[in-house]
XYZ file of C-alpha atoms in Angstrom:
524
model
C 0.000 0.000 0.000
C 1.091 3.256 -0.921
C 0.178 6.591 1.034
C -0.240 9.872 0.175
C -0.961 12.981 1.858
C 0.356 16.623 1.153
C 3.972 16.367 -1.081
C 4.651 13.476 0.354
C 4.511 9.191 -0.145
C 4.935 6.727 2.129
C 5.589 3.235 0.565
C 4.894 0.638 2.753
C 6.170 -2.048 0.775
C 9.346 -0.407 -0.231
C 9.453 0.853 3.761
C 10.311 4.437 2.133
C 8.991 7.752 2.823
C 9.021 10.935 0.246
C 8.417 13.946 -0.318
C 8.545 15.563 -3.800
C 10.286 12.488 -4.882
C 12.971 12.439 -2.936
C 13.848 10.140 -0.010
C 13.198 10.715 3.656
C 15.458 9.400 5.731
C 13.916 7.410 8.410
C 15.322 5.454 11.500
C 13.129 1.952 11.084
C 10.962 1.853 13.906
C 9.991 6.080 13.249
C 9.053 4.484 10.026
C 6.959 1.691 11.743
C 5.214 4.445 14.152
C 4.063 6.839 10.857
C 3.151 3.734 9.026
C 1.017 2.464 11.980
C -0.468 5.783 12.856
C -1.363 6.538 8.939
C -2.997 3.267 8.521
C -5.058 3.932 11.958
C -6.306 7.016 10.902
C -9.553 6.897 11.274
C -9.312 6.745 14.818
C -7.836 7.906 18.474
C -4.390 5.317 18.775
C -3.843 5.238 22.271
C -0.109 4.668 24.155
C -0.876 0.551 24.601
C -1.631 0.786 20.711
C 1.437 1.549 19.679
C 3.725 -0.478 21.907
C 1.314 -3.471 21.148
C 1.743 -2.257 17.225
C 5.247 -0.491 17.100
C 7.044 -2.425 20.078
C 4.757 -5.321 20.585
C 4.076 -5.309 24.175
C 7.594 -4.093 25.080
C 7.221 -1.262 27.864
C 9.361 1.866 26.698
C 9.681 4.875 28.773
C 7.762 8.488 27.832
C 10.869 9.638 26.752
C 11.643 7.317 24.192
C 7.857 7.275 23.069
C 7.863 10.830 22.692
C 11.327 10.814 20.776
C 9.804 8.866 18.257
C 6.653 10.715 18.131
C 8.727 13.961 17.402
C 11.170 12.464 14.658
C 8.207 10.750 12.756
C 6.186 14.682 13.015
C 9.902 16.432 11.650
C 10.070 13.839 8.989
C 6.958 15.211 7.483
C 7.029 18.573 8.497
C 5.099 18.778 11.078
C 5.706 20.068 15.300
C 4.541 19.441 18.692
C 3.616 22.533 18.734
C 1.589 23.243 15.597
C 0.285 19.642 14.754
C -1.078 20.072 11.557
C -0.749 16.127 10.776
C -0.274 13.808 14.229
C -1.845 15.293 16.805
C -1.988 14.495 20.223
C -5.304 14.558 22.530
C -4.471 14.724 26.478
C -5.140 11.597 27.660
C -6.632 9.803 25.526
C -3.823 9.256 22.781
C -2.421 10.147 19.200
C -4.284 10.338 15.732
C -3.309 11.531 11.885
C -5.450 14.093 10.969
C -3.877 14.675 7.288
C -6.147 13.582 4.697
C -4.415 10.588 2.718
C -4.778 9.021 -0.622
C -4.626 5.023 -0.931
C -2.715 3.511 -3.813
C -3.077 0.015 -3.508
C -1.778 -3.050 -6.524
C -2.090 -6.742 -5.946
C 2.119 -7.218 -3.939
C 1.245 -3.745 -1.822
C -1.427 -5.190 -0.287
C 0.250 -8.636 0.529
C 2.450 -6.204 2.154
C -0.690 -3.858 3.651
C -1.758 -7.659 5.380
C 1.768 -7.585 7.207
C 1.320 -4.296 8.811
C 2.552 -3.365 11.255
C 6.585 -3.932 10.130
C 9.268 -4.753 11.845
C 8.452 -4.523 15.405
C 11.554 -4.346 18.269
C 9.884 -7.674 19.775
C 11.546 -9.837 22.292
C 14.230 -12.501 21.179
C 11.324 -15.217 20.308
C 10.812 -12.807 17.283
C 14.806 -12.863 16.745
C 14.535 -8.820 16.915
C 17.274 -7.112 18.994
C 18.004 -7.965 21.802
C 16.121 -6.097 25.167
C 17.757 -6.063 28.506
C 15.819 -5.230 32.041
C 17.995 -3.550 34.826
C 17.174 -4.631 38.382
C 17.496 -2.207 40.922
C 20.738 -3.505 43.302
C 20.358 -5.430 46.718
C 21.894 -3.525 49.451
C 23.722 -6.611 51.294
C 24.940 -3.589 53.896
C 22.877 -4.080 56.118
C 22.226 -0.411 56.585
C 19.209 1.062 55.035
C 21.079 4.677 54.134
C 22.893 2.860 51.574
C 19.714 1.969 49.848
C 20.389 5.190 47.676
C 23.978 4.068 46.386
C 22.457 0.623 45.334
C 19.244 2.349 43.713
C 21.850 4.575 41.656
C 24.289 1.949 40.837
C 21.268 0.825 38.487
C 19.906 4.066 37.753
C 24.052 4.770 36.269
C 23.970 1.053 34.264
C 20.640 1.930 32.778
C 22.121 4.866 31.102
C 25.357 3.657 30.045
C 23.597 1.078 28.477
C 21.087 3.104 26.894
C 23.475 4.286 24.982
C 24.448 0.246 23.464
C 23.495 0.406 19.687
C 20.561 -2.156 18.740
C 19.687 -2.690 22.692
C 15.981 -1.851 24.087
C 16.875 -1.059 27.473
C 13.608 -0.990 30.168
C 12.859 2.124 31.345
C 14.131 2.435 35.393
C 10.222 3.233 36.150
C 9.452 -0.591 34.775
C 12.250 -2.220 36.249
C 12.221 -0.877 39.496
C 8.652 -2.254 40.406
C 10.421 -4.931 41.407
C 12.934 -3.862 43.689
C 12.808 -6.173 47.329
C 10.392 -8.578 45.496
C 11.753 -12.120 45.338
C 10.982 -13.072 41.514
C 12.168 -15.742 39.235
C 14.088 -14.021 36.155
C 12.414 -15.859 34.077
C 8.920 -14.396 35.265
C 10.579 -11.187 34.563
C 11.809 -11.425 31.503
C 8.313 -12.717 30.206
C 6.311 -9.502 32.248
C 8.680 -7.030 30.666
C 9.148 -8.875 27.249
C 13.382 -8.765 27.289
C 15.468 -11.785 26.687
C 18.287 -10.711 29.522
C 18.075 -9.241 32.843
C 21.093 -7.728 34.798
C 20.949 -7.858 38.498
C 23.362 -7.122 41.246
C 24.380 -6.192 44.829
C 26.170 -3.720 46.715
C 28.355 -4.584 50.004
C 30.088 -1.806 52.037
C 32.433 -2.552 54.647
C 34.657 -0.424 56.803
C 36.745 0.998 53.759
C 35.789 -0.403 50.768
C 32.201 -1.181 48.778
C 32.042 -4.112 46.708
C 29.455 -4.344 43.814
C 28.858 -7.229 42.131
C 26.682 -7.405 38.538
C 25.837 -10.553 36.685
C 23.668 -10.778 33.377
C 21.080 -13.566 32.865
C 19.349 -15.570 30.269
C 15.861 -14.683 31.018
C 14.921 -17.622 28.839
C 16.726 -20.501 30.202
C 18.205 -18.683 33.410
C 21.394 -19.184 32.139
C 24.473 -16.565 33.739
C 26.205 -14.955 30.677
C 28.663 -12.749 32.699
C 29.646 -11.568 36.368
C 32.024 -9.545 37.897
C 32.846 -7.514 40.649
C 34.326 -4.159 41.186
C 35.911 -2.558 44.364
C 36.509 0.929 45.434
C 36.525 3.815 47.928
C 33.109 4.571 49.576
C 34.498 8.108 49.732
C 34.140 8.920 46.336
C 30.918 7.255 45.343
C 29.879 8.910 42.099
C 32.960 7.992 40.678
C 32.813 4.418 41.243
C 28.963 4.080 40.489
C 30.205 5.812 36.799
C 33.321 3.488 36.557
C 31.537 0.561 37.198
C 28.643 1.463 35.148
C 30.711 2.243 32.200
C 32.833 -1.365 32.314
C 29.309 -3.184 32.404
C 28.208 -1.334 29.529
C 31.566 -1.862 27.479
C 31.409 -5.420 28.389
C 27.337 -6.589 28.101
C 27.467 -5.615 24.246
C 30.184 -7.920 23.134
C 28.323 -10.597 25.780
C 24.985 -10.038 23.960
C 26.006 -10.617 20.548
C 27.476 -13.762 21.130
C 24.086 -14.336 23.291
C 22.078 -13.541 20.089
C 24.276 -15.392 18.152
C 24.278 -18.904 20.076
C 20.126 -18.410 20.287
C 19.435 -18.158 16.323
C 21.789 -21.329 15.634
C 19.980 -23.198 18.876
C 16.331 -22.057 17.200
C 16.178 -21.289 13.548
C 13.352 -20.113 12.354
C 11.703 -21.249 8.981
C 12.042 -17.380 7.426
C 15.364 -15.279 8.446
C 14.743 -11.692 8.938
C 17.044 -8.946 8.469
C 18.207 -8.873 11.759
C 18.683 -12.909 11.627
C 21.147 -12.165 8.829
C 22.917 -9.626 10.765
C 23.475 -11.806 13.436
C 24.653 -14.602 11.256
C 26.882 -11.820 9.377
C 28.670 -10.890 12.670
C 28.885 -14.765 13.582
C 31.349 -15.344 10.455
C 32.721 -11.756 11.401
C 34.128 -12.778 14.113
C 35.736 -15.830 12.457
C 38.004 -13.054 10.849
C 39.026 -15.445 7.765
C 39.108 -14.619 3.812
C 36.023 -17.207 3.699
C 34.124 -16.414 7.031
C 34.269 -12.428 5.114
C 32.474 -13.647 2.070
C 30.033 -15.764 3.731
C 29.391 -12.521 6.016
C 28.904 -10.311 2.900
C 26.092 -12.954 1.494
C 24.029 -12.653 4.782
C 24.456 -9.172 4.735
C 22.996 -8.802 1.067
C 20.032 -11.326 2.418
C 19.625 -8.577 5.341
C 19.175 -5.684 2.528
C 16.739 -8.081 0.428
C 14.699 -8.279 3.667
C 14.722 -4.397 4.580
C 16.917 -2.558 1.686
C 16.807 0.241 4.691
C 18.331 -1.664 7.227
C 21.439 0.580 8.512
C 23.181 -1.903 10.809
C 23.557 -4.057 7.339
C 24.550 -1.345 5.106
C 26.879 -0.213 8.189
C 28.480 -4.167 8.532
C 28.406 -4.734 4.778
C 30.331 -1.616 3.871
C 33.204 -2.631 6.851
C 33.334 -6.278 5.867
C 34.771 -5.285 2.405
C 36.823 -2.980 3.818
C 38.412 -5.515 6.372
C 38.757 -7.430 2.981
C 40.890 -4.792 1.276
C 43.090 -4.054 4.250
C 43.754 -7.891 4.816
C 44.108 -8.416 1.246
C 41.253 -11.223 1.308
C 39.968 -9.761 -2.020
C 40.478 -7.709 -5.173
C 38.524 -4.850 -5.101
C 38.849 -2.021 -8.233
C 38.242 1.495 -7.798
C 34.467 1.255 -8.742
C 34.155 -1.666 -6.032
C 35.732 0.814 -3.240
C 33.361 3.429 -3.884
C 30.116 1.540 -3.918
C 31.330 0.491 -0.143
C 32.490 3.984 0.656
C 28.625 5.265 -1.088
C 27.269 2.001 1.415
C 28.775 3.447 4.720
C 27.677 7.006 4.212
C 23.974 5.872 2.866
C 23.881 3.925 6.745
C 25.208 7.204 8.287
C 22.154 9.068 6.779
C 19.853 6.237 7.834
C 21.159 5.754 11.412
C 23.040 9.373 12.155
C 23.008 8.219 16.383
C 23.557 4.771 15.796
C 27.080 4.251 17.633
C 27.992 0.620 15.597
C 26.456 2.289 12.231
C 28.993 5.057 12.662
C 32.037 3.522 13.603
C 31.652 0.739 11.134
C 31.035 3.246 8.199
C 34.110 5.259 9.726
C 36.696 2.308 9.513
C 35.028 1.799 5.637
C 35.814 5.151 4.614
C 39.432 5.956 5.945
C 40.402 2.831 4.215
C 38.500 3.113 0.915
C 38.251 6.690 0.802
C 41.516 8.626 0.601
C 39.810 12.026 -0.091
C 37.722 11.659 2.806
C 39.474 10.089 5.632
C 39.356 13.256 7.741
C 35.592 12.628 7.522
C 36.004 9.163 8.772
C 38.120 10.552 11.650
C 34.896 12.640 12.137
C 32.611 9.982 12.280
C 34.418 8.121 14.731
C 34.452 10.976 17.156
C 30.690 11.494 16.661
C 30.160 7.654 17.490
C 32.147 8.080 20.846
C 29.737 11.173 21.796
C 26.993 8.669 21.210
C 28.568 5.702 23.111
C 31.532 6.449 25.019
C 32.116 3.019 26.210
C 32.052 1.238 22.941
C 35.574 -0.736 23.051
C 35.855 -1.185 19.508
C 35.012 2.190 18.243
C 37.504 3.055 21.068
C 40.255 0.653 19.653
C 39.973 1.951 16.069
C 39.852 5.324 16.503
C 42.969 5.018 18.842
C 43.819 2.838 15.405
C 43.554 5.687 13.560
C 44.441 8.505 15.710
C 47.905 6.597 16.389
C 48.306 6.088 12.454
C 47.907 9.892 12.014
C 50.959 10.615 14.841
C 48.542 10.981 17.886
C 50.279 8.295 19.348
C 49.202 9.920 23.157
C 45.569 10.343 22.141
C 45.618 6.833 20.397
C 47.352 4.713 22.873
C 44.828 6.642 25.781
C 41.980 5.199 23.599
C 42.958 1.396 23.858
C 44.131 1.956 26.815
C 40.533 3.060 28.213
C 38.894 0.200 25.850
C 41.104 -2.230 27.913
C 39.852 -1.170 31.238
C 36.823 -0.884 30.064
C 36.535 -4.766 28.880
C 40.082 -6.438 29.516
C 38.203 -9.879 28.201
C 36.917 -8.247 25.313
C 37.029 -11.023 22.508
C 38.741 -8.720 20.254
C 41.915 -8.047 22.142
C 43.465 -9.218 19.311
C 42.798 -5.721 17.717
C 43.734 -3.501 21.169
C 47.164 -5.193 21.014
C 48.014 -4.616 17.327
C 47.167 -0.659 18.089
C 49.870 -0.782 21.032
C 52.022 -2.661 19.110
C 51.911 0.404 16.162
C 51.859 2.663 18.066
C 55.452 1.513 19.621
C 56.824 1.181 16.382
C 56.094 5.052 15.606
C 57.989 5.915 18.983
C 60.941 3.410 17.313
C 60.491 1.185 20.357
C 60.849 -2.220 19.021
C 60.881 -4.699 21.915
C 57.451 -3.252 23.216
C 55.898 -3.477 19.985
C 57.141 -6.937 19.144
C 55.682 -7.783 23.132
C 52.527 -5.780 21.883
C 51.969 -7.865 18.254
C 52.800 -11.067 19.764
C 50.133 -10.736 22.113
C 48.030 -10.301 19.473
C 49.335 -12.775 17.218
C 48.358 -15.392 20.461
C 44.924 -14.163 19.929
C 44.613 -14.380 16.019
C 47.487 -15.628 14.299
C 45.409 -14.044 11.077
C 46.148 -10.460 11.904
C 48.212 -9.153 8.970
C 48.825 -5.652 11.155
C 50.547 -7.787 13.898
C 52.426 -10.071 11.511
C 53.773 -7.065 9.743
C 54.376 -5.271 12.914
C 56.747 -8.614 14.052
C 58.863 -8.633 10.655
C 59.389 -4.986 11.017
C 60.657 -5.216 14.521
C 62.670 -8.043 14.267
C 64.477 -6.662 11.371
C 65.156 -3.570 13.829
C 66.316 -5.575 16.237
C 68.513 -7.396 14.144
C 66.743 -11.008 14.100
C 66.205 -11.002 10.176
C 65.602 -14.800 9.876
C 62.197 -14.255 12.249
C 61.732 -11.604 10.466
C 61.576 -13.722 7.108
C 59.394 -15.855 9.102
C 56.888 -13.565 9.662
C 56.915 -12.487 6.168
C 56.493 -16.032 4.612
C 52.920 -15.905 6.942
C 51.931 -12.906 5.852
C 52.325 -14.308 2.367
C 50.376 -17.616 2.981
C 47.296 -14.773 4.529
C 48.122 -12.716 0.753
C 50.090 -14.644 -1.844
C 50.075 -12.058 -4.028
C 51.236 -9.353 -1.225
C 54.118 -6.981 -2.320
C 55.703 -3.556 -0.523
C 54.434 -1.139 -3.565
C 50.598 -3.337 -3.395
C 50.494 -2.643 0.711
C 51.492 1.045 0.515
C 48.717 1.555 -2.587
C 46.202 0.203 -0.265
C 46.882 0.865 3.031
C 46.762 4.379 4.302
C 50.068 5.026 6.067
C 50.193 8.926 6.571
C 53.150 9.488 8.766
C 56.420 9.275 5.961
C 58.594 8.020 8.925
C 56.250 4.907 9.292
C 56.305 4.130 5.987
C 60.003 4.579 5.084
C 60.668 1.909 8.398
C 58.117 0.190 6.626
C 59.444 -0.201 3.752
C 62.930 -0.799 4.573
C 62.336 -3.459 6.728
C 59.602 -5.404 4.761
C 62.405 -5.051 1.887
C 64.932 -6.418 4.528
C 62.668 -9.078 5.746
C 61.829 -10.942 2.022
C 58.680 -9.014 1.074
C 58.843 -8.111 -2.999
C 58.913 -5.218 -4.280
């Protein structure tokens, strides 16, 4: 079904909004609320409408309802204050009052029949993922400290808020069931999330102890704990410290969560977001083939919902992990249809942390006109999500490539304390190890890329980082060791192909570069 109401269209089937022809662009579930709200015109759509329609069921705070509500009314023009075309009746609810045109052929209304789209359901729906924050236990023993435990939470929920692709319960939800004794899995069903996160507080004479540990709401399973110790003197501090290490450490734990639920129930039809979660499963392989096979789920994902950012975001940095490993040949024409990709997600998804990091690490790569952009892009994630680890460790990437080796190595550095078991400590320890190659300190950066290397022997950065350094340090024949892997990773790998594709924009790095891949075996 098509829509149409002043200058602009609303294609349901294409999930694309327009006015005078050109394209709107629409965060998916604003998309989902307009769509709803035009189809239930003809009547007053009260706030248990659209969760039950837009969220199914899920509770979502007034703040995020009303977000929504204003992005869908400055899509089309419209404003709280004047609302010529949603308007909102105290009390009762929301209606659109524009008058609308049906267009309607025989595949728009097998699409019309599906309405509403795309709902952020719980993980029996295979949507992303939602996570309810207990409020702490105070194990104290001393009812005054009932307002450190209650803002322990309150800290987590926001941090985590900030998690792309997470629906985190509003603190007015989950704290109906603070000193209640109830099973997590009755939780998890009453407020429609697949994890809850729960924790306690214990002060003693001079230190507090909090403890945090994220459950399976399904099968009650423990995904992660830990604990965290500190000064009771300087509480604010610790309830942000802790709450940003949870945070940095939940979304890596939550992927792999997602991940290890669609392969233990696969549905009959894959969804977008099934295909993204496959994609990041053969991501995180980090091989030539686990890349392709990543790429074909990702072009599934765009079949599903050709508006899907997260996709366009993952598809756009797959090929460009491709091209700086070497795992494929990509022309000039291939480079800029990812770097087009990443900035097309950008548009869809402007606050989506992942979306912009991702399309950041595409562009400086693919882009040499525009890495300054990139560089851009990756601040703007880290104002969105401050305790992302990996948009931490590649913009220290980055920053440290550029000669901000202080900036970049206080980047890793503060993704390591943030999540020192990351699963991708691989890619901290090839930053360090870089980064002590610029200050000419070999030892540390052959400590640095070995530690990486123990991690993922597949990391071309670290291999290249251990010929270099050995060649420094005068051990040429490990050197020529490390060069013979890099060439099993890249057969075709030569000094004048690495420097065409890789950006290297400090001259003294590449010179040492060059000299010592030269040294080490590498071809010309």
């Amino acid at each position: 079904m098509t829509f149409q109401f002043e200058n602009f269209t609303l294609d349901a089937a294409r999930r694309e909004l327009r006015k005078d022809g050109d394209l709107v662009a629409l965060e998916p579930q604003v998309f989902d609320l307009l769509r709803f709200l035009i189809g239930a015109r003809d009547r007053v759509v009260s706030r248990d409408d659209l969760l039950d329609a837009v969220w199914h069921g899920r509770i979502v705070s007034e703040a995020t309802l009303s977000s929504r509500l204003n992005a869908a009314r400055s899509a089309i023009g419209d404003t709280g204050a004047e609302q010529r075309l949603i308007r909102t009746l105290p009390r009762k609810g929301v209606r659109f009052v524009g008058a609308v045109r049906e267009i309607a052929n025989a595949a728009q209304e097998a699409e019309r029949e599906a309405m509403p789209v795309a709902p952020l359901a719980s993980r029996d729906g295979a949507r992303p993922p939602g996570v309810a924050v207990l409020p702490f236990t105070n194990m104290s023993g001393d009812p005054e400290q009932d307002y450190f435990a209650d803002g322990m939470a309150e800290e987590i929920i926001t941090a985590l808020s900030r998690t792309s692709g997470l629906l985190v319960i509003a603190r007015s939800s989950s704290f109906t069931y603070k000193g209640q004794a109830t099973d997590i899995r009755q939780i998890g069903q009453e407020l429609g999330v697949g994890y809850v996160l729960e924790g306690s507080v214990r002060r003693g004479r001079e230190r507090l102890r909090i403890t945090g540990q994220l459950v399976d709401a399904v099968t009650g399973a423990h995904l992660w704990s830990d604990r965290f110790d500190g000064d009771p003197h300087d509480v604010f501090d610790l309830q942000e410290r802790v709450a940003e290490s949870v945070a940095a450490a939940i979304e890596p734990t939550l992927q792999v969560a997602e991940i290890a639920h669609l392969d233990r129930h696969r549905p009959a039809q894959l969804d977008a977001y099934d295909f993204l979660l496959r994609a990041h499963a053969l991501l995180a392989d980090f091989t030539a083939a686990g890349m392709q096979g990543a790429l074909q789920c990702l072009d599934q994902a765009l079949a599903a919902d050709p508006t899907y950012a997260p996709a366009m975001a993952a598809a756009a940095y797959c090929r460009a992990q491709c091209h700086f490993q070497g795992w494929a040949q990509q022309d000039e024409a291939d480079r800029a249809a990812a770097v087009r990709q990443a900035w097309r997600s950008v548009e869809l998804a402007p606050n989506d942390a992942q979306v912009l990091w991702m399309a950041a690490f595409a562009i400086w790569n693919m882009a040499q006109t525009e890495r300054e952009r990139a560089r851009d892009l990756f601040n703007r994630s880290l104002l969105v999500n401050p305790n992302s680890a990996m948009a931490l460790t590649l913009a220290g990437w980055i920053e440290t490539m550029c000669g901000n080796g202080g900036n970049g190595r206080a980047m890793v550095e503060r993704a390591q304390r943030l999540n020192p078991r990351d699963p991708r400590g691989w890619l901290m320890s090839g930053v360090m190890a870089l980064a002590a190659v610029i200050d000419e300190n070999y030892a540390e950066a052959l400590r640095w890329a070995e530690r990486s290397l123990a991690q993922n022997r597949r990391f071309a950065p670290a291999l290249r980082v251990v010929a270099v350094a050995n060649v420094k340090l005068g051990r040429l024949d490990r050197a020529r060791t490390a060069v013979a892997e890099l060439l099993e990773i890249e057969p075709g790998l030569t000094i004048s192909g690495f420097f065409a594709r890789i950006p290297v924009p400090l001259e003294s790095m590449a010179k040492t570069y060059a000299d010592a891949l030269k040294a080490a075996g590498l071809p010309a």
